[in-house]
Amino acid sequence: MKEPIVRVENVSHRYNVQWAIRDINMEMPDSGIYGLLGSNGAGKSTLMNILCGVLRQTEGNIFIKGMNTKKNSVAAKRLIGFLPQKPPLHMDLTVEEYLYHCAGIRLMPDEEIPEAVENAMTECGILHFRNRLIRNLSGGYQQRVGIAQAIVHSPELVVFDEPTNGLDPNQILDIRNLIKKIAENRTVILSTHMLMEVQAICDYIFMVEEGHMVFSGSIDEFDNYIIPNTVFVSLLDAPAPEVLLEIPGVTKVEELGGTKFRLMAVDVNDVIDQMVAYSYKNAWRLNEIRVEKSSLNAIFAELSKKTK
Ligand SMILES: Nc1ncnc2c1ncn2[C@@H]1O[C@H](COP(=O)(O)OP(=O)(O)OP(=O)(O)O)[C@@H](O)[C@H]1O
């Protein structure tokens, strides 16, 4: 059986007396973008730092391609690239000098470094700034350099801790596009407190609240987790709401004004089939019907309440 890229088993961490994360389990079998979502102080950075070997967990184990990071920390770290929340940039070096330095501390063989630095600068769109001091770059380009240092040694797993924090909207879009490109042939873990960010670029979500994992799954599963889907209908010759409530599978009817309704459903697909059939039979003149998904914001608020 193929080893997952990342396996986190019962990991807990305590700073002094206070537990920051408790009994975290995660598995990332393949390439793609895995979002680690949580509000401020939820434990994201603690988990990222442990995953990348910057911090040693109090309890539990982490396996990178089957290697236990406690026992094979150097070999595991070769497979990981990390952009921490505060990028470890050296402002007085040029972009190229800095990336040579980073490739060196990742123990790359000397002869492989020039090509690796060239590739990382090309991938991150900073080739034209190779001779510029990092301090003279904009925030967005400094972040690109931070990303370049995370991929210079061609890691299979790249971990970004809040990579778009503090950037302006255009820079955020640029960095997200770059992360998507990087994830085409690597596994990427991205931590964020922004639901929009997860929605925009992630394939899977892990959500932590107050140190506990409260959800893991795909975006669709996340969306359906707490609040059931609802069906929006518009009928030109609508019956009374009580009549709609009699349709099998409809649990609640909300009037939206005019001849529009929101139907709460046990199974939305089933209710759509029923609604089409009933409308045809009773000549309600169905004008529009569609599934309404709960916003991630609503789910986030519900999940946060659940852990309180
Ligand atoms: N070095 C430390 N010493 C003591 N407590 C810490 C330390 N670092 C983090 N904590 C505490 O651990 C908990 C989790 O913090 P962490 O930074 O991992 O959360 P986070 O989700 O990354 O939040 P943020 O987005 O604000 O960085 C918080 O209660 C925080 O105060």
mmCIF file of C-alpha atoms and ligand atoms in Angstrom:
data_model
loop_
_atom_site.group_PDB
_atom_site.id
_atom_site.type_symbol
_atom_site.label_atom_id
_atom_site.label_comp_id
_atom_site.label_asym_id
_atom_site.label_seq_id
_atom_site.Cartn_x
_atom_site.Cartn_y
_atom_site.Cartn_z
ATOM 1 C CA MET A 1 0.000 0.000 0.000
ATOM 2 C CA LYS A 2 1.256 3.489 -0.892
ATOM 3 C CA GLU A 3 2.324 5.539 2.125
ATOM 4 C CA PRO A 4 0.468 8.846 2.479
ATOM 5 C CA ILE A 5 2.655 11.951 2.120
ATOM 6 C CA VAL A 6 1.689 13.029 5.638
ATOM 7 C CA ARG A 7 0.245 11.069 8.548
ATOM 8 C CA VAL A 8 -0.313 12.770 11.893
ATOM 9 C CA GLU A 9 -1.106 10.377 14.734
ATOM 10 C CA ASN A 10 -2.536 11.529 18.073
ATOM 11 C CA VAL A 11 -0.367 14.632 18.225
ATOM 12 C CA SER A 12 -0.708 16.914 21.250
ATOM 13 C CA HIS A 13 1.434 19.826 22.335
ATOM 14 C CA ARG A 14 1.696 21.705 25.590
ATOM 15 C CA TYR A 15 3.424 25.033 26.214
ATOM 16 C CA ASN A 16 4.230 25.029 29.922
ATOM 17 C CA VAL A 17 0.968 23.894 31.484
ATOM 18 C CA GLN A 18 -1.439 24.843 28.706
ATOM 19 C CA TRP A 19 -2.301 22.410 25.890
ATOM 20 C CA ALA A 20 -2.214 24.215 22.526
ATOM 21 C CA ILE A 21 -3.333 21.194 20.479
ATOM 22 C CA ARG A 22 -4.919 17.944 21.632
ATOM 23 C CA ASP A 23 -4.983 14.547 19.973
ATOM 24 C CA ILE A 24 -4.735 15.684 16.350
ATOM 25 C CA ASN A 25 -5.033 13.069 13.581
ATOM 26 C CA MET A 26 -4.630 13.889 9.901
ATOM 27 C CA GLU A 27 -3.810 12.065 6.705
ATOM 28 C CA MET A 28 -2.826 13.582 3.375
ATOM 29 C CA PRO A 29 -2.637 10.750 0.873
ATOM 30 C CA ASP A 30 -1.806 12.671 -2.295
ATOM 31 C CA SER A 31 -0.873 15.900 -4.017
ATOM 32 C CA GLY A 32 -3.311 18.829 -3.857
ATOM 33 C CA ILE A 33 -3.957 21.714 -1.480
ATOM 34 C CA TYR A 34 -4.975 20.884 2.086
ATOM 35 C CA GLY A 35 -6.313 23.867 4.040
ATOM 36 C CA LEU A 36 -5.839 24.087 7.783
ATOM 37 C CA LEU A 37 -8.566 26.440 8.893
ATOM 38 C CA GLY A 38 -9.021 27.939 12.332
ATOM 39 C CA SER A 39 -9.499 31.231 14.108
ATOM 40 C CA ASN A 40 -6.636 33.084 15.781
ATOM 41 C CA GLY A 41 -5.087 31.037 18.557
ATOM 42 C CA ALA A 42 -6.755 27.796 17.394
ATOM 43 C CA GLY A 43 -3.410 26.001 17.182
ATOM 44 C CA LYS A 44 -2.554 26.228 13.467
ATOM 45 C CA SER A 45 0.994 27.566 13.815
ATOM 46 C CA THR A 46 1.762 25.067 16.569
ATOM 47 C CA LEU A 47 0.696 22.230 14.275
ATOM 48 C CA MET A 48 2.576 23.637 11.249
ATOM 49 C CA ASN A 49 5.736 24.102 13.312
ATOM 50 C CA ILE A 50 5.534 20.530 14.597
ATOM 51 C CA LEU A 51 4.887 19.167 11.104
ATOM 52 C CA CYS A 52 7.944 20.940 9.771
ATOM 53 C CA GLY A 53 10.182 19.857 12.628
ATOM 54 C CA VAL A 54 10.611 23.360 14.080
ATOM 55 C CA LEU A 55 8.880 22.333 17.302
ATOM 56 C CA ARG A 56 8.863 18.894 18.930
ATOM 57 C CA GLN A 57 5.444 17.639 19.946
ATOM 58 C CA THR A 58 4.731 16.660 23.537
ATOM 59 C CA GLU A 59 2.859 13.532 22.423
ATOM 60 C CA GLY A 60 2.132 11.560 19.235
ATOM 61 C CA ASN A 61 3.908 10.903 15.959
ATOM 62 C CA ILE A 62 4.218 12.405 12.503
ATOM 63 C CA PHE A 63 5.157 10.370 9.461
ATOM 64 C CA ILE A 64 6.341 11.972 6.224
ATOM 65 C CA LYS A 65 6.167 9.322 3.490
ATOM 66 C CA GLY A 66 6.287 6.737 6.232
ATOM 67 C CA MET A 67 9.304 8.266 8.025
ATOM 68 C CA ASN A 68 8.778 9.098 11.659
ATOM 69 C CA THR A 69 9.941 12.719 12.068
ATOM 70 C CA LYS A 70 11.200 11.972 15.591
ATOM 71 C CA LYS A 71 13.488 9.194 14.388
ATOM 72 C CA ASN A 72 14.424 10.416 10.891
ATOM 73 C CA SER A 73 14.222 14.155 11.299
ATOM 74 C CA VAL A 74 16.931 15.102 8.765
ATOM 75 C CA ALA A 75 15.652 12.774 6.030
ATOM 76 C CA ALA A 76 12.044 13.886 6.650
ATOM 77 C CA LYS A 77 13.006 17.558 6.539
ATOM 78 C CA ARG A 78 14.540 17.103 3.074
ATOM 79 C CA LEU A 79 11.027 16.325 1.838
ATOM 80 C CA ILE A 80 9.492 19.441 3.413
ATOM 81 C CA GLY A 81 9.536 23.115 2.443
ATOM 82 C CA PHE A 82 8.203 25.609 4.977
ATOM 83 C CA LEU A 83 7.119 29.213 4.808
ATOM 84 C CA PRO A 84 6.470 30.223 8.430
ATOM 85 C CA GLN A 85 4.099 33.014 9.387
ATOM 86 C CA LYS A 86 7.062 35.379 9.634
ATOM 87 C CA PRO A 87 9.166 34.598 6.545
ATOM 88 C CA PRO A 88 12.800 34.024 7.505
ATOM 89 C CA LEU A 89 14.167 36.567 4.995
ATOM 90 C CA HIS A 90 17.600 38.183 5.182
ATOM 91 C CA MET A 91 16.865 41.728 4.108
ATOM 92 C CA ASP A 92 20.492 42.635 3.344
ATOM 93 C CA LEU A 93 21.014 39.814 0.843
ATOM 94 C CA THR A 94 19.985 39.880 -2.789
ATOM 95 C CA VAL A 95 17.279 37.440 -3.851
ATOM 96 C CA GLU A 96 19.838 35.144 -5.479
ATOM 97 C CA GLU A 97 22.324 35.259 -2.561
ATOM 98 C CA TYR A 98 19.523 34.429 -0.152
ATOM 99 C CA LEU A 99 18.292 31.455 -2.178
ATOM 100 C CA TYR A 100 21.867 30.084 -2.463
ATOM 101 C CA HIS A 101 22.092 30.383 1.317
ATOM 102 C CA CYS A 102 18.760 28.540 1.771
ATOM 103 C CA ALA A 103 19.726 25.737 -0.633
ATOM 104 C CA GLY A 104 22.980 25.338 1.343
ATOM 105 C CA ILE A 105 21.269 25.007 4.698
ATOM 106 C CA ARG A 106 18.943 22.395 3.173
ATOM 107 C CA LEU A 107 22.091 20.344 2.550
ATOM 108 C CA MET A 108 21.794 20.354 -1.242
ATOM 109 C CA PRO A 109 24.922 19.171 -3.097
ATOM 110 C CA ASP A 110 26.881 22.256 -4.286
ATOM 111 C CA GLU A 111 26.711 21.307 -7.950
ATOM 112 C CA GLU A 112 22.897 21.166 -7.891
ATOM 113 C CA ILE A 113 22.394 24.567 -6.294
ATOM 114 C CA PRO A 114 22.714 26.948 -9.309
ATOM 115 C CA GLU A 115 20.039 25.136 -11.313
ATOM 116 C CA ALA A 116 17.778 24.735 -8.260
ATOM 117 C CA VAL A 117 17.958 28.474 -7.491
ATOM 118 C CA GLU A 118 17.288 29.340 -11.135
ATOM 119 C CA ASN A 119 14.241 27.030 -11.186
ATOM 120 C CA ALA A 120 12.831 28.384 -7.921
ATOM 121 C CA MET A 121 13.217 32.009 -9.125
ATOM 122 C CA THR A 122 11.565 31.131 -12.438
ATOM 123 C CA GLU A 123 8.657 29.299 -10.785
ATOM 124 C CA CYS A 124 8.052 32.198 -8.384
ATOM 125 C CA GLY A 125 8.373 34.928 -11.054
ATOM 126 C CA ILE A 126 11.316 36.714 -9.401
ATOM 127 C CA LEU A 127 14.067 36.071 -11.954
ATOM 128 C CA HIS A 128 14.155 39.759 -12.918
ATOM 129 C CA PHE A 129 14.777 40.707 -9.260
ATOM 130 C CA ARG A 130 17.641 38.253 -8.736
ATOM 131 C CA ASN A 131 20.158 41.027 -7.972
ATOM 132 C CA ARG A 132 17.856 43.193 -5.897
ATOM 133 C CA LEU A 133 18.216 43.454 -2.126
ATOM 134 C CA ILE A 134 15.252 41.765 -0.479
ATOM 135 C CA ARG A 135 14.580 44.879 1.627
ATOM 136 C CA ASN A 136 13.856 46.822 -1.576
ATOM 137 C CA LEU A 137 11.098 44.483 -2.769
ATOM 138 C CA SER A 138 7.356 45.050 -2.203
ATOM 139 C CA GLY A 139 5.528 42.879 0.360
ATOM 140 C CA GLY A 140 4.109 40.676 -2.407
ATOM 141 C CA TYR A 141 7.541 40.058 -3.939
ATOM 142 C CA GLN A 142 9.114 39.442 -0.529
ATOM 143 C CA GLN A 143 6.466 36.768 -0.056
ATOM 144 C CA ARG A 144 7.423 35.271 -3.438
ATOM 145 C CA VAL A 145 11.012 35.055 -2.187
ATOM 146 C CA GLY A 146 9.687 33.352 0.957
ATOM 147 C CA ILE A 147 7.888 30.834 -1.260
ATOM 148 C CA ALA A 148 11.005 30.343 -3.411
ATOM 149 C CA GLN A 149 13.060 29.427 -0.321
ATOM 150 C CA ALA A 150 10.385 26.857 0.582
ATOM 151 C CA ILE A 151 10.628 25.077 -2.797
ATOM 152 C CA VAL A 152 14.303 25.539 -3.699
ATOM 153 C CA HIS A 153 15.241 21.980 -2.656
ATOM 154 C CA SER A 154 12.287 20.475 -4.613
ATOM 155 C CA PRO A 155 10.374 19.184 -1.586
ATOM 156 C CA GLU A 156 7.360 16.939 -2.085
ATOM 157 C CA LEU A 157 5.481 18.673 0.719
ATOM 158 C CA VAL A 158 5.257 22.466 1.023
ATOM 159 C CA VAL A 159 3.753 24.069 4.120
ATOM 160 C CA PHE A 160 2.545 27.679 4.082
ATOM 161 C CA ASP A 161 1.513 29.322 7.367
ATOM 162 C CA GLU A 162 -0.923 32.184 6.633
ATOM 163 C CA PRO A 163 0.842 33.041 3.348
ATOM 164 C CA THR A 164 -1.396 35.959 2.358
ATOM 165 C CA ASN A 165 -1.485 37.748 5.713
ATOM 166 C CA GLY A 166 -0.765 41.451 5.421
ATOM 167 C CA LEU A 167 -0.873 41.573 1.619
ATOM 168 C CA ASP A 168 -3.103 43.842 -0.473
ATOM 169 C CA PRO A 169 -5.936 42.289 -2.556
ATOM 170 C CA ASN A 170 -3.913 42.129 -5.795
ATOM 171 C CA GLN A 171 -0.931 40.598 -4.045
ATOM 172 C CA ILE A 172 -3.255 38.057 -2.381
ATOM 173 C CA LEU A 173 -4.545 36.945 -5.798
ATOM 174 C CA ASP A 174 -0.989 36.670 -7.170
ATOM 175 C CA ILE A 175 0.190 34.586 -4.224
ATOM 176 C CA ARG A 176 -2.857 32.308 -4.365
ATOM 177 C CA ASN A 177 -2.262 31.687 -8.074
ATOM 178 C CA LEU A 178 1.365 30.911 -7.372
ATOM 179 C CA ILE A 179 0.387 28.450 -4.621
ATOM 180 C CA LYS A 180 -2.051 26.717 -6.999
ATOM 181 C CA LYS A 181 0.746 26.354 -9.549
ATOM 182 C CA ILE A 182 3.113 24.975 -6.919
ATOM 183 C CA ALA A 183 0.485 22.411 -5.875
ATOM 184 C CA GLU A 184 0.180 20.996 -9.381
ATOM 185 C CA ASN A 185 2.910 18.486 -8.657
ATOM 186 C CA ARG A 186 3.351 18.719 -4.891
ATOM 187 C CA THR A 187 1.349 18.372 -1.705
ATOM 188 C CA VAL A 188 0.638 21.779 -0.186
ATOM 189 C CA ILE A 189 -0.650 22.510 3.312
ATOM 190 C CA LEU A 190 -1.874 26.014 3.848
ATOM 191 C CA SER A 191 -3.021 27.426 7.144
ATOM 192 C CA THR A 192 -5.438 30.321 7.199
ATOM 193 C CA HIS A 193 -8.166 31.929 9.272
ATOM 194 C CA MET A 194 -9.920 33.051 6.079
ATOM 195 C CA LEU A 195 -12.776 30.893 4.862
ATOM 196 C CA MET A 196 -12.586 32.615 1.480
ATOM 197 C CA GLU A 197 -9.029 31.469 1.071
ATOM 198 C CA VAL A 198 -9.941 27.834 1.646
ATOM 199 C CA GLN A 199 -12.869 28.144 -0.718
ATOM 200 C CA ALA A 200 -10.685 29.775 -3.370
ATOM 201 C CA ILE A 201 -7.815 27.319 -3.509
ATOM 202 C CA CYS A 202 -8.096 24.253 -1.272
ATOM 203 C CA ASP A 203 -9.211 20.746 -2.209
ATOM 204 C CA TYR A 204 -9.548 19.492 1.382
ATOM 205 C CA ILE A 205 -10.129 21.128 4.731
ATOM 206 C CA PHE A 206 -8.934 20.384 8.219
ATOM 207 C CA MET A 207 -10.479 22.675 10.755
ATOM 208 C CA VAL A 208 -9.080 23.207 14.240
ATOM 209 C CA GLU A 209 -10.736 25.065 17.067
ATOM 210 C CA GLU A 210 -9.252 25.525 20.515
ATOM 211 C CA GLY A 211 -6.644 22.892 19.755
ATOM 212 C CA HIS A 212 -9.079 20.188 18.623
ATOM 213 C CA MET A 213 -9.739 18.926 15.114
ATOM 214 C CA VAL A 214 -13.409 19.640 14.517
ATOM 215 C CA PHE A 215 -13.671 18.715 10.860
ATOM 216 C CA SER A 216 -11.770 17.021 8.056
ATOM 217 C CA GLY A 217 -13.009 16.377 4.535
ATOM 218 C CA SER A 218 -13.575 17.881 1.104
ATOM 219 C CA ILE A 219 -15.001 21.376 0.566
ATOM 220 C CA ASP A 220 -18.381 19.851 -0.364
ATOM 221 C CA GLU A 221 -18.450 17.662 2.720
ATOM 222 C CA PHE A 222 -17.556 20.680 4.821
ATOM 223 C CA ASP A 223 -20.327 22.675 3.235
ATOM 224 C CA ASN A 224 -22.886 19.996 4.025
ATOM 225 C CA TYR A 225 -21.606 19.165 7.474
ATOM 226 C CA ILE A 226 -23.617 21.317 9.797
ATOM 227 C CA ILE A 227 -26.453 22.988 7.995
ATOM 228 C CA PRO A 228 -28.396 20.820 5.566
ATOM 229 C CA ASN A 229 -28.735 22.019 2.002
ATOM 230 C CA THR A 230 -31.831 23.850 1.013
ATOM 231 C CA VAL A 231 -33.708 24.102 -2.265
ATOM 232 C CA PHE A 232 -34.788 27.414 -3.764
ATOM 233 C CA VAL A 233 -37.962 27.266 -5.900
ATOM 234 C CA SER A 234 -39.875 29.828 -7.874
ATOM 235 C CA LEU A 235 -43.386 28.840 -9.059
ATOM 236 C CA LEU A 236 -45.507 31.102 -11.262
ATOM 237 C CA ASP A 237 -48.782 29.576 -9.936
ATOM 238 C CA ALA A 238 -47.654 28.701 -6.434
ATOM 239 C CA PRO A 239 -49.885 26.852 -3.958
ATOM 240 C CA ALA A 240 -50.054 27.706 -0.247
ATOM 241 C CA PRO A 241 -46.845 26.900 1.679
ATOM 242 C CA GLU A 242 -48.712 24.183 3.620
ATOM 243 C CA VAL A 243 -49.201 22.314 0.350
ATOM 244 C CA LEU A 244 -45.466 22.412 -0.375
ATOM 245 C CA LEU A 245 -44.812 21.057 3.102
ATOM 246 C CA GLU A 246 -46.700 17.905 2.141
ATOM 247 C CA ILE A 247 -44.165 17.011 -0.553
ATOM 248 C CA PRO A 248 -42.203 13.960 0.676
ATOM 249 C CA GLY A 249 -38.788 14.922 2.055
ATOM 250 C CA VAL A 250 -39.622 18.601 2.657
ATOM 251 C CA THR A 251 -39.177 19.407 6.347
ATOM 252 C CA LYS A 252 -39.789 23.160 6.370
ATOM 253 C CA VAL A 253 -40.976 25.844 3.968
ATOM 254 C CA GLU A 254 -39.811 29.444 4.151
ATOM 255 C CA GLU A 255 -41.644 32.096 2.112
ATOM 256 C CA LEU A 256 -39.251 34.458 0.357
ATOM 257 C CA GLY A 257 -41.883 36.854 -0.984
ATOM 258 C CA GLY A 258 -43.877 36.670 -4.226
ATOM 259 C CA THR A 259 -43.943 33.076 -5.404
ATOM 260 C CA LYS A 260 -40.490 32.136 -4.201
ATOM 261 C CA PHE A 261 -39.757 29.626 -1.434
ATOM 262 C CA ARG A 262 -36.867 28.006 0.377
ATOM 263 C CA LEU A 263 -37.467 24.316 1.123
ATOM 264 C CA MET A 264 -35.468 22.568 3.844
ATOM 265 C CA ALA A 265 -34.822 19.044 2.679
ATOM 266 C CA VAL A 266 -33.662 15.733 4.068
ATOM 267 C CA ASP A 267 -32.178 14.901 0.645
ATOM 268 C CA VAL A 268 -32.065 17.810 -1.789
ATOM 269 C CA ASN A 269 -31.845 15.689 -4.933
ATOM 270 C CA ASP A 270 -34.873 13.692 -3.920
ATOM 271 C CA VAL A 271 -36.850 16.858 -3.146
ATOM 272 C CA ILE A 272 -35.911 18.357 -6.528
ATOM 273 C CA ASP A 273 -37.278 15.252 -8.309
ATOM 274 C CA GLN A 274 -40.457 15.356 -6.214
ATOM 275 C CA MET A 275 -40.900 19.087 -6.752
ATOM 276 C CA VAL A 276 -40.601 18.782 -10.533
ATOM 277 C CA ALA A 277 -43.159 15.937 -10.560
ATOM 278 C CA TYR A 278 -45.617 17.720 -8.229
ATOM 279 C CA SER A 279 -45.327 20.970 -10.143
ATOM 280 C CA TYR A 280 -46.048 19.228 -13.455
ATOM 281 C CA LYS A 281 -49.011 17.300 -12.007
ATOM 282 C CA ASN A 282 -50.556 20.366 -10.326
ATOM 283 C CA ALA A 283 -49.619 22.947 -12.984
ATOM 284 C CA TRP A 284 -47.708 25.170 -10.526
ATOM 285 C CA ARG A 285 -45.542 26.356 -13.465
ATOM 286 C CA LEU A 286 -42.080 25.784 -12.071
ATOM 287 C CA ASN A 287 -39.931 28.714 -13.098
ATOM 288 C CA GLU A 288 -36.676 28.080 -11.250
ATOM 289 C CA ILE A 289 -35.275 25.416 -8.933
ATOM 290 C CA ARG A 290 -31.763 25.124 -7.515
ATOM 291 C CA VAL A 291 -29.779 23.816 -4.556
ATOM 292 C CA GLU A 292 -28.672 26.480 -2.124
ATOM 293 C CA LYS A 293 -25.453 25.711 -0.303
ATOM 294 C CA SER A 294 -24.734 26.997 3.158
ATOM 295 C CA SER A 295 -22.068 29.665 3.145
ATOM 296 C CA LEU A 296 -18.765 28.652 4.667
ATOM 297 C CA ASN A 297 -19.177 31.585 7.030
ATOM 298 C CA ALA A 298 -22.365 30.098 8.465
ATOM 299 C CA ILE A 299 -20.682 26.712 8.895
ATOM 300 C CA PHE A 300 -17.640 28.259 10.511
ATOM 301 C CA ALA A 301 -19.839 30.077 13.026
ATOM 302 C CA GLU A 302 -21.767 26.854 13.768
ATOM 303 C CA LEU A 303 -18.619 24.763 14.187
ATOM 304 C CA SER A 304 -17.050 27.371 16.432
ATOM 305 C CA LYS A 305 -20.169 27.347 18.610
ATOM 306 C CA LYS A 306 -20.094 23.534 18.726
ATOM 307 C CA THR A 307 -16.687 23.437 20.342
ATOM 308 C CA LYS A 308 -17.546 25.995 23.014
HETATM 309 N N1 LIG B 1 5.553 29.871 22.553
HETATM 310 C C1 LIG B 1 4.382 29.804 23.170
HETATM 311 N N2 LIG B 1 4.313 29.756 24.520
HETATM 312 C C2 LIG B 1 3.130 29.648 25.165
HETATM 313 N N3 LIG B 1 1.941 29.587 24.540
HETATM 314 C C3 LIG B 1 1.939 29.631 23.190
HETATM 315 C C4 LIG B 1 3.148 29.747 22.441
HETATM 316 N N4 LIG B 1 2.832 29.761 21.118
HETATM 317 C C5 LIG B 1 1.475 29.662 21.042
HETATM 318 N N5 LIG B 1 0.942 29.592 22.277
HETATM 319 C C6 LIG B 1 -0.485 29.432 22.612
HETATM 320 O O1 LIG B 1 -0.965 28.243 21.986
HETATM 321 C C7 LIG B 1 -2.255 28.429 21.416
HETATM 322 C C8 LIG B 1 -2.228 28.141 19.923
HETATM 323 O O2 LIG B 1 -1.430 29.144 19.285
HETATM 324 P P1 LIG B 1 -1.040 29.100 17.730
HETATM 325 O O3 LIG B 1 -0.098 30.231 17.465
HETATM 326 O O4 LIG B 1 -0.621 27.737 17.378
HETATM 327 O O5 LIG B 1 -2.460 29.395 17.059
HETATM 328 P P2 LIG B 1 -2.807 29.890 15.580
HETATM 329 O O6 LIG B 1 -4.049 29.161 15.198
HETATM 330 O O7 LIG B 1 -1.643 29.758 14.687
HETATM 331 O O8 LIG B 1 -3.138 31.417 15.805
HETATM 332 P P3 LIG B 1 -2.655 32.696 14.956
HETATM 333 O O9 LIG B 1 -3.375 32.620 13.660
HETATM 334 O O10 LIG B 1 -3.106 33.830 15.815
HETATM 335 O O11 LIG B 1 -1.167 32.573 14.842
HETATM 336 C C9 LIG B 1 -2.647 29.862 21.769
HETATM 337 O O12 LIG B 1 -3.411 29.817 22.940
HETATM 338 C C10 LIG B 1 -1.329 30.554 22.004
HETATM 339 O O13 LIG B 1 -1.469 31.617 22.924
#
